mmCIF file of C-alpha atoms in Angstrom:
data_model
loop_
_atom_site.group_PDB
_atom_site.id
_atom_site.type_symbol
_atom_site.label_atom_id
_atom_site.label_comp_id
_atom_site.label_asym_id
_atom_site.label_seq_id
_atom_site.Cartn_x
_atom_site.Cartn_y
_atom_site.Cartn_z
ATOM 1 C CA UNK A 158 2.767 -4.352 30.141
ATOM 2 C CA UNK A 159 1.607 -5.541 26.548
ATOM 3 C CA UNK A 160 1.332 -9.434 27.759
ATOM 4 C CA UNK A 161 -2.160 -8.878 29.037
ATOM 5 C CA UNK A 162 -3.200 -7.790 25.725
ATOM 6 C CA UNK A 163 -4.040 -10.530 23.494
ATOM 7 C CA UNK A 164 -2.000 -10.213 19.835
ATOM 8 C CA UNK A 165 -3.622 -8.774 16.863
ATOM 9 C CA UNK A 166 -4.835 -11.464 14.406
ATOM 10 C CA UNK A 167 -3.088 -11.474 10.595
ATOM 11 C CA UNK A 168 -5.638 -10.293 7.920
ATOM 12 C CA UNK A 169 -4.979 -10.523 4.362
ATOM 13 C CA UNK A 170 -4.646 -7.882 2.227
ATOM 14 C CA UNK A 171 -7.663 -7.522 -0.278
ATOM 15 C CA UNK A 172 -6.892 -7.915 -4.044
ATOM 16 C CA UNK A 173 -9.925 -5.418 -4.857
ATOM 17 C CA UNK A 174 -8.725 -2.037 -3.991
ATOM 18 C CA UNK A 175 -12.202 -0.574 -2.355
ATOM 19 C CA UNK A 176 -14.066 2.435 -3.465
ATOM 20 C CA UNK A 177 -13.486 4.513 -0.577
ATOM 21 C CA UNK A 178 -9.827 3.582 -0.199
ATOM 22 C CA UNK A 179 -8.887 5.213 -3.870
ATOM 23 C CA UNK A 180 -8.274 8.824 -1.810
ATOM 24 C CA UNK A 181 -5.260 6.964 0.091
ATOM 25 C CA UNK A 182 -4.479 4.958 -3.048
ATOM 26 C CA UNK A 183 -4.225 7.702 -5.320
ATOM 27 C CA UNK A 184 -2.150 9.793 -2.853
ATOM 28 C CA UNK A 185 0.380 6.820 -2.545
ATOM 29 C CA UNK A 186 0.726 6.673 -6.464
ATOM 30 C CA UNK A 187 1.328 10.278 -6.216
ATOM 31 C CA UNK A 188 4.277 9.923 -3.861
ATOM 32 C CA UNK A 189 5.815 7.407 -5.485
ATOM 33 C CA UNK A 190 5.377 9.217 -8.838
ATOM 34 C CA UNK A 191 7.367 12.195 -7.392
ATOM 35 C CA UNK A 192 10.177 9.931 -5.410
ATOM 36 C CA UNK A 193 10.342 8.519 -9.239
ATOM 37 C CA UNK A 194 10.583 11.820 -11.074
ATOM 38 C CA UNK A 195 7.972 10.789 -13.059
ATOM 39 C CA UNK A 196 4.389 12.362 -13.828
ATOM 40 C CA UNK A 197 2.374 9.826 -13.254
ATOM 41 C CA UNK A 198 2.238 6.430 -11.273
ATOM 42 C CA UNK A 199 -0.469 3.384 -11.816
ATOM 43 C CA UNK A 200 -0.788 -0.066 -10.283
ATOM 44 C CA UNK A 201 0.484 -1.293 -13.308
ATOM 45 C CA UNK A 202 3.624 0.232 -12.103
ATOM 46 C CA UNK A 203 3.250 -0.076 -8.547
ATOM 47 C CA UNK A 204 3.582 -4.214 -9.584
ATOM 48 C CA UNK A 205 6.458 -3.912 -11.306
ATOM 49 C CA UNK A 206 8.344 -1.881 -8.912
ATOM 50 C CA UNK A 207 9.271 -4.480 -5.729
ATOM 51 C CA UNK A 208 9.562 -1.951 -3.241
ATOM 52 C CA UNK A 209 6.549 0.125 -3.718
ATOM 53 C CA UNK A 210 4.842 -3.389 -3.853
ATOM 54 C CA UNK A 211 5.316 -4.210 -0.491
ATOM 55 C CA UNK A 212 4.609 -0.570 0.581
ATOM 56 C CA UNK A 213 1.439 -0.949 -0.974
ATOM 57 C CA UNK A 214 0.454 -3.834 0.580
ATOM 58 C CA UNK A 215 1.315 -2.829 3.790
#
């Protein structure tokens, strides 16, 4: 059934993080602040940590 539907093309991932993503983005660093115990979670963080990278970037 999905042949006759062409596949999706790739897109990159933008390095900026845009304006009227932050709602999403700051949600996601709250998540990942509480799955770390922590109180707070930045993208300085979010780099350092491998899997929350790629989460983040997906």
């Amino acid at each position: 059934m999905f042949i006759k539907y062409p596949k999706s093309k790739q897109i990159s991932v933008p390095v900026q993080v845009d304006e009227t993503e932050m709602v999403y983005v700051e949600a996601l660093y709250a998540a990942y602040a509480d799955a770390e115990g922590v109180p707070k979670y930045i993208s300085r963080d979010v780099e350092r940590n491998k899997r929350y990278k790629k989460d983040f970037a997906y």
